[in-house]
Amino acid sequence: MPPDLQSPLMTDNSTSSTLQPAPFTLAGRTFQSRLLLGTGKYKDAATMTAALEASGTEIVTVALRRVNLDELGRLPAGSLIDQIDPKRYLLLPNTAGCYTREDALRVSRLAREALDTPWIKLEVIGDAKSLYPDNEETLEAAKILVKEGFIVLPYVNADPILAKKLADVGCAAVMPLGSAIGSGLGVQ
């Protein structure tokens, strides 16, 4: 494909007639896949690991509040987190289920200590029914976490002004809401 017609999200693989996704770099780490996959809603660990494998994802989110950290590293089964190969996937803990800035900060710090990672998907929920994010609390939490050295990927409503503010405080990327959590509707 001529370079002027090529999408910046795709690269021409000269050994093949197909286009390949262009790698992208996030907080100094390069990924081949732009797909992030969660660990919830699978019937068992085998189904989850098969889905991760089939998807081609390299980033796996996990709701820290839904994981028993006391089981980390315990045999035979261990924790859900033990089922995710850290050499293959970036584990991206998230603050799902947090309804206040303080709760999100506490869970973020716990994730950093328990999982030895500065990466966090920041979610501060503003409405228990819709699970829509609280953008103001998310912005305030992001400011604190960035100052503490976290690599913050906030989940917010699709608001370009807020996205700019989050970028300005140092968030690595912004993850806008595509549709209601759990709706299965994807980007609308």
Tab-separated table of C-alpha atoms in Angstrom:
chain	number	residue	atom	x	y	z
A	1	MET	CA	0.000	0.000	0.000
A	2	PRO	CA	1.382	3.455	-0.814
A	3	PRO	CA	2.612	5.235	2.345
A	4	ASP	CA	0.273	8.196	1.805
A	5	LEU	CA	-2.780	5.883	1.891
A	6	GLN	CA	-1.638	3.795	4.823
A	7	SER	CA	-3.276	4.183	8.220
A	8	PRO	CA	-0.918	5.162	11.038
A	9	LEU	CA	-2.433	2.224	12.927
A	10	MET	CA	-1.326	-0.300	10.288
A	11	THR	CA	2.018	-1.191	8.761
A	12	ASP	CA	2.731	-2.836	5.456
A	13	ASN	CA	4.363	-6.210	6.041
A	14	SER	CA	6.613	-6.572	2.988
A	15	THR	CA	6.668	-10.374	3.278
A	16	SER	CA	2.886	-10.604	3.140
A	17	SER	CA	0.026	-9.036	1.256
A	18	THR	CA	-1.795	-8.278	4.501
A	19	LEU	CA	-1.524	-5.256	6.743
A	20	GLN	CA	-0.338	-5.746	10.287
A	21	PRO	CA	-1.186	-3.530	13.257
A	22	ALA	CA	1.546	-0.986	13.843
A	23	PRO	CA	3.274	-1.332	17.204
A	24	PHE	CA	2.559	1.380	19.727
A	25	THR	CA	4.458	2.561	22.751
A	26	LEU	CA	2.818	3.328	26.051
A	27	ALA	CA	4.898	4.686	28.943
A	28	GLY	CA	8.089	3.460	27.281
A	29	ARG	CA	6.843	-0.073	26.603
A	30	THR	CA	6.069	-1.212	23.054
A	31	PHE	CA	3.079	-3.410	22.277
A	32	GLN	CA	1.965	-5.136	19.090
A	33	SER	CA	-1.703	-5.377	20.088
A	34	ARG	CA	-3.972	-2.495	21.050
A	35	LEU	CA	-6.483	-4.853	22.660
A	36	LEU	CA	-6.772	-4.878	26.445
A	37	LEU	CA	-8.622	-7.838	27.883
A	38	GLY	CA	-10.088	-8.245	31.347
A	39	THR	CA	-10.132	-11.264	33.619
A	40	GLY	CA	-13.760	-11.148	34.706
A	41	LYS	CA	-16.779	-13.178	33.628
A	42	TYR	CA	-14.942	-16.365	32.624
A	43	LYS	CA	-16.348	-19.661	33.872
A	44	ASP	CA	-12.884	-20.842	34.948
A	45	ALA	CA	-9.162	-20.094	34.700
A	46	ALA	CA	-8.686	-22.386	31.691
A	47	THR	CA	-11.302	-20.467	29.705
A	48	MET	CA	-9.682	-17.180	30.664
A	49	THR	CA	-6.184	-18.260	29.627
A	50	ALA	CA	-7.536	-19.650	26.345
A	51	ALA	CA	-9.286	-16.335	25.648
A	52	LEU	CA	-6.117	-14.374	26.398
A	53	GLU	CA	-4.151	-16.625	24.059
A	54	ALA	CA	-6.690	-16.438	21.227
A	55	SER	CA	-7.110	-12.670	21.476
A	56	GLY	CA	-3.485	-11.727	20.910
A	57	THR	CA	-3.683	-9.194	23.725
A	58	GLU	CA	-0.567	-8.190	25.609
A	59	ILE	CA	-2.284	-6.193	28.368
A	60	VAL	CA	-4.577	-7.913	30.862
A	61	THR	CA	-6.643	-5.958	33.358
A	62	VAL	CA	-7.587	-7.380	36.726
A	63	ALA	CA	-9.944	-5.885	39.301
A	64	LEU	CA	-7.848	-6.053	42.427
A	65	ARG	CA	-10.883	-5.946	44.696
A	66	ARG	CA	-12.113	-9.188	43.127
A	67	VAL	CA	-8.894	-11.133	43.698
A	68	ASN	CA	-7.888	-12.891	46.890
A	69	LEU	CA	-4.323	-11.666	47.335
A	70	ASP	CA	-3.790	-14.172	50.157
A	71	GLU	CA	-3.825	-16.910	47.493
A	72	LEU	CA	-0.986	-15.377	45.421
A	73	GLY	CA	1.651	-18.011	44.730
A	74	ARG	CA	-0.117	-20.773	46.655
A	75	LEU	CA	-0.247	-24.183	45.067
A	76	PRO	CA	-1.967	-25.972	43.475
A	77	ALA	CA	-4.268	-23.330	41.972
A	78	GLY	CA	-3.051	-20.059	43.454
A	79	SER	CA	-4.776	-16.807	42.620
A	80	LEU	CA	-6.388	-15.733	39.367
A	81	ILE	CA	-3.304	-13.565	38.923
A	82	ASP	CA	-1.080	-16.654	39.070
A	83	GLN	CA	-2.788	-17.878	35.886
A	84	ILE	CA	-1.467	-14.901	33.885
A	85	ASP	CA	2.044	-15.327	32.463
A	86	PRO	CA	3.982	-12.156	33.409
A	87	LYS	CA	6.545	-12.816	30.648
A	88	ARG	CA	3.800	-12.693	28.050
A	89	TYR	CA	1.307	-10.168	29.426
A	90	LEU	CA	1.461	-6.836	31.189
A	91	LEU	CA	-0.795	-7.197	34.195
A	92	LEU	CA	-2.790	-3.980	34.553
A	93	PRO	CA	-4.491	-3.890	37.957
A	94	ASN	CA	-7.535	-1.668	38.144
A	95	THR	CA	-9.516	0.040	40.838
A	96	ALA	CA	-12.903	-1.314	39.727
A	97	GLY	CA	-15.454	-1.081	42.490
A	98	CYS	CA	-13.966	2.045	44.050
A	99	TYR	CA	-16.499	4.816	44.640
A	100	THR	CA	-14.213	7.420	46.214
A	101	ARG	CA	-10.858	8.947	45.411
A	102	GLU	CA	-9.493	7.717	48.745
A	103	ASP	CA	-10.572	4.140	48.039
A	104	ALA	CA	-9.024	4.242	44.555
A	105	LEU	CA	-5.763	5.579	46.018
A	106	ARG	CA	-5.678	2.823	48.643
A	107	VAL	CA	-6.338	0.065	46.086
A	108	SER	CA	-3.739	1.537	43.698
A	109	ARG	CA	-1.087	1.549	46.397
A	110	LEU	CA	-2.012	-1.981	47.416
A	111	ALA	CA	-1.696	-3.106	43.779
A	112	ARG	CA	1.750	-1.549	43.494
A	113	GLU	CA	2.968	-3.306	46.630
A	114	ALA	CA	1.301	-6.677	46.063
A	115	LEU	CA	2.053	-6.975	42.347
A	116	ASP	CA	5.261	-4.923	42.121
A	117	THR	CA	3.956	-2.704	39.322
A	118	PRO	CA	3.522	1.047	38.888
A	119	TRP	CA	0.811	0.485	36.224
A	120	ILE	CA	-2.799	1.161	37.226
A	121	LYS	CA	-6.093	1.454	35.387
A	122	LEU	CA	-7.800	4.096	37.504
A	123	GLU	CA	-11.562	3.749	37.918
A	124	VAL	CA	-13.585	5.850	40.346
A	125	ILE	CA	-17.251	4.997	39.958
A	126	GLY	CA	-19.776	7.791	40.370
A	127	ASP	CA	-23.056	5.904	40.008
A	128	ALA	CA	-23.744	2.454	41.467
A	129	LYS	CA	-26.464	1.588	38.943
A	130	SER	CA	-24.849	2.620	35.640
A	131	LEU	CA	-21.247	2.304	36.886
A	132	TYR	CA	-20.422	5.529	35.064
A	133	PRO	CA	-17.145	7.051	36.209
A	134	ASP	CA	-16.864	10.079	38.477
A	135	ASN	CA	-14.682	12.273	36.292
A	136	GLU	CA	-13.844	14.869	38.959
A	137	GLU	CA	-12.736	12.290	41.523
A	138	THR	CA	-10.793	10.423	38.830
A	139	LEU	CA	-8.896	13.580	37.863
A	140	GLU	CA	-8.011	14.345	41.493
A	141	ALA	CA	-6.879	10.758	42.128
A	142	ALA	CA	-4.829	10.784	38.915
A	143	LYS	CA	-2.963	13.915	40.017
A	144	ILE	CA	-1.909	12.200	43.247
A	145	LEU	CA	-0.995	8.870	41.658
A	146	VAL	CA	1.133	10.470	38.928
A	147	LYS	CA	3.031	12.424	41.616
A	148	GLU	CA	3.603	9.103	43.406
A	149	GLY	CA	5.197	7.610	40.279
A	150	PHE	CA	2.306	5.510	38.970
A	151	ILE	CA	1.696	4.919	35.276
A	152	VAL	CA	-1.950	5.954	35.248
A	153	LEU	CA	-4.524	4.934	32.653
A	154	PRO	CA	-7.791	6.523	33.797
A	155	TYR	CA	-11.214	5.222	32.760
A	156	VAL	CA	-13.549	8.178	32.175
A	157	ASN	CA	-16.514	9.364	30.135
A	158	ALA	CA	-15.653	10.335	26.564
A	159	ASP	CA	-14.894	13.992	27.323
A	160	PRO	CA	-12.062	15.589	25.321
A	161	ILE	CA	-11.613	18.439	27.821
A	162	LEU	CA	-11.175	15.981	30.685
A	163	ALA	CA	-8.864	13.839	28.533
A	164	LYS	CA	-6.646	16.879	27.940
A	165	LYS	CA	-6.563	17.643	31.680
A	166	LEU	CA	-5.608	14.026	32.445
A	167	ALA	CA	-2.859	14.128	29.823
A	168	ASP	CA	-1.628	17.435	31.230
A	169	VAL	CA	-1.238	15.958	34.738
A	170	GLY	CA	0.853	13.115	33.302
A	171	CYS	CA	-1.476	10.187	32.644
A	172	ALA	CA	0.071	7.740	30.176
A	173	ALA	CA	-3.194	7.279	28.259
A	174	VAL	CA	-6.896	7.919	28.701
A	175	MET	CA	-9.402	5.070	28.446
A	176	PRO	CA	-12.791	6.564	27.501
A	177	LEU	CA	-16.029	4.738	28.183
A	178	GLY	CA	-17.418	3.158	25.006
A	179	SER	CA	-20.672	1.869	26.500
A	180	ALA	CA	-22.023	1.005	29.904
A	181	ILE	CA	-19.931	-1.504	31.879
A	182	GLY	CA	-21.311	-5.013	31.548
A	183	SER	CA	-23.660	-4.104	28.697
A	184	GLY	CA	-21.698	-6.077	26.111
A	185	LEU	CA	-22.428	-3.286	23.613
A	186	GLY	CA	-18.856	-2.167	22.983
A	187	VAL	CA	-18.157	1.226	21.464
A	188	GLN	CA	-21.379	2.997	20.511
